[in-house]
Amino acid sequence: MAVKTTFDFDQMLSNAREAYGEELFNMANEGYDFMFTYSDNVAPSSSAGKLLKDYPERCVNFGIAEPNQVGASAGMALAGEVVFAQVFGPFLPLRAADQIHTDVAYNDVNVRLIGTHSGVTAGGGPTHNDVVDLALYRAIPNLTIVVPADANQCRKVVRASFDYEGPMVIRIDRAGSPNIYADDDYEFEFGKAIEALEGTDVTIFSCGSMLYECLMAAKEMKKDGVSVGVIDMHTIKPLDEEAIIKYSKKTGVVVTVEDHSINGGLGGAVAEVLMEEGYQGKFKRIGMPDEFAVLGTPDEVYKYYGVERTGIVKTINALMEK
Amino acid sequence: MSKVSMERILELDDKCLKIRKDLLNFIYRIGMGHLGGELSLVEIAVALYYEYMKFDPSNHDMEDRDRLVLSKAHCSETLYTIYSDLGIYTMDYMVEHFESLETAKFGMHCNRKYCGPIEVSTGSLGHGLPVAVGLALAARKQNASWRTYVIVGDGELNEGTNWEAMMAAGHYQLGNLVAIVDKNQVQMTGPTEQVMNIDPLADKVRAFGWEAIEVEDGNDMLQICEAFDQIPPSDPQERRKPIFIIANTVKGKGVDFMEGNPKWHGGGIAKEQLDEALAQVEKNRMVR
């Protein structure tokens, strides 16, 4: 049974980035003990900014120096702290790759790297696109990779991460995506995919803010009598391989959708699982192509590359006709 | 004069002599090492473990121990040799478990997962100072009086992350942080001043808000102790300049054919060379 979602009727924009900060602030108020680091990237007026005001002794600004921030966060964790390290997403994987790899993952410590403005949501062109991160993170041992799909799930992830042993990356988009999950009490488990929508003809594996576009694409296709299932792969690592195999075999037509390069992200991960399983159905990755993206707002860029509901529908139709 | 008695200085001198010999034997037996930097580091490491650092070999995990980050991680064998001398591991055990796949406890670069007294897994250069900054900040948050020491090489100061960390430590006035540079003036391809000049180092670190203490001869235990004596007690809440000890050392110290020679940056040592090196270490011991 799929989890009940609100996508059909609730268009309220939520904000995962704000939700994450709010949840951290709530946790601090409830007595959770952690440290918070950032790289000159938290507006004092934002919800994470409340931490700076009320809990200044546990917040450290490292200025515009992501490698030092990530290395020092590992040092704090080595001293026994749980550390939430917020980094402007585009600069987390590329600037601090060595520190994520060596200081955080190799030392196997409790740092939660929060990459905000993920995918192309920063809207600043290729230098500000965060579309290679999953490919890089996936190859780093010890690192759990989570991509929440909406604000409510983001809250659950942040809260659950406190007691999770080991390093984690939490990938959050810039601002608004509609709340998907109606039931705030649904059980969230790292590494356990969620069937957001049941379907019998096509399976879409997606994560993050793209999940909503997939649900809208499924709704569109339902009008034409095509039943599309949407699976929320919120944890990219450890990957729920069982779910990938189960839902792929069920439909025989599989599409992955992500705000990431088609190289090495969720699509690559799903393809690897399916190939090793001997899956022989139809398969297509939807994401940013292997090029430095055109300049535009996120919505324009998504449309240009077909990484939104219309493009998804078009790609699925073409795949089914093949 | 140092606060440490002359009698104790002589004992520490003897300890350095023993560590040098053990180190040479260890590298000979395992067939790999970085003797140049490992030998230049001996006085600094001995002073820390045997005199200045809060460290209990029988309880190396004790909560209020001082933390040491070996940023120049390729010189880990100096620390392993000290652990052996302190009775934590026997030399035979270390040889048997050196880079021996599943049973390995000791690697060319330190790994905290396998070797208990190692605080931080390190290897690639330029990582130690940022991690040490994090340790010092955590100690302040926890109101813990333990101190963080970090040993860096002068060659690795080429890496920009050191300067990011120095900026942060100066900015936050981490008085509970002590960095020591083993300034042996030779990196892999030649003299540091030719490869990438880092001088005037003291001026630079002072400009970043640190206290710089220069040690003319970082292989002279008395001078090393005089430098460490200047460090005030560790108070996590006291905001003052972090301390940067610049110890001028000699790469390959104690062995004539290794001293200042980049060839001895890494590798093993043959039996004839070992015998000669051991004899020279004895011959070159400091006479007071």
Coordinates of C-alpha atoms in Angstrom, one line a residue, chain A residues 33-35 57-62 64-69 71-81 95 98-99 102-103 106-109, chain B residues 65 67 109-112 119-127 129-135 137-139 141-142 146 161 164-166 168 171-172:
Chain A
D33 CA 23.1 18.5 22.3
F34 CA 25.0 19.2 19.0
M35 CA 27.2 21.6 17.3
E57 CA 28.2 28.7 22.1
R58 CA 27.6 25.8 19.9
C59 CA 27.6 27.6 16.5
V60 CA 30.7 28.3 14.5
N61 CA 31.0 30.4 11.4
F62 CA 34.1 29.4 9.3
I64 CA 34.0 31.3 3.1
A65 CA 36.3 28.3 3.7
E66 CA 34.4 25.0 3.2
P67 CA 37.4 22.6 3.5
N68 CA 38.3 24.1 6.8
Q69 CA 34.7 24.0 8.0
G71 CA 37.7 19.4 8.5
A72 CA 37.0 21.2 11.7
S73 CA 33.5 19.6 11.9
A74 CA 35.2 16.3 11.8
G75 CA 37.5 17.4 14.6
M76 CA 34.5 18.4 16.7
A77 CA 32.9 15.0 16.1
L78 CA 36.2 13.3 17.1
A79 CA 35.7 15.0 20.4
G80 CA 32.4 13.4 20.8
E81 CA 30.0 16.0 19.3
R95 CA 35.6 22.4 -2.6
D98 CA 39.0 15.6 0.3
Q99 CA 37.7 16.7 3.7
T102 CA 39.3 11.8 4.6
D103 CA 38.3 13.8 7.7
Y106 CA 37.6 7.9 6.7
N107 CA 37.5 8.9 10.4
D108 CA 33.9 7.6 10.4
V109 CA 32.5 10.3 12.7
Chain B
R65 CA 43.8 13.3 27.7
R67 CA 44.8 15.2 21.8
H109 CA 49.8 6.6 7.6
C110 CA 48.1 6.5 10.9
N111 CA 44.6 5.1 11.2
R112 CA 42.7 5.5 14.4
E119 CA 43.5 10.3 17.7
V120 CA 42.8 11.1 14.0
S121 CA 43.2 9.1 10.8
T122 CA 45.4 11.2 8.6
G123 CA 47.4 10.7 5.4
S124 CA 46.9 13.3 2.8
L125 CA 48.6 16.6 3.8
G126 CA 47.0 19.8 5.0
H127 CA 44.2 18.1 7.0
L129 CA 45.2 21.9 11.4
P130 CA 41.5 22.2 10.4
V131 CA 40.7 19.0 12.4
A132 CA 42.7 20.3 15.3
V133 CA 40.8 23.6 15.2
G134 CA 37.6 21.5 15.4
L135 CA 38.9 19.6 18.4
L137 CA 36.5 24.4 19.5
A138 CA 34.7 21.3 20.8
A139 CA 36.8 21.4 24.0
K141 CA 32.1 24.1 24.0
Q142 CA 32.5 21.2 26.4
W146 CA 42.4 19.1 27.6
T161 CA 43.8 24.5 4.1
E164 CA 42.2 28.6 6.3
A165 CA 42.6 26.9 9.7
M166 CA 45.2 29.4 10.9
A168 CA 40.0 30.5 12.0
H171 CA 39.9 34.6 14.8
Y172 CA 38.5 32.4 17.5

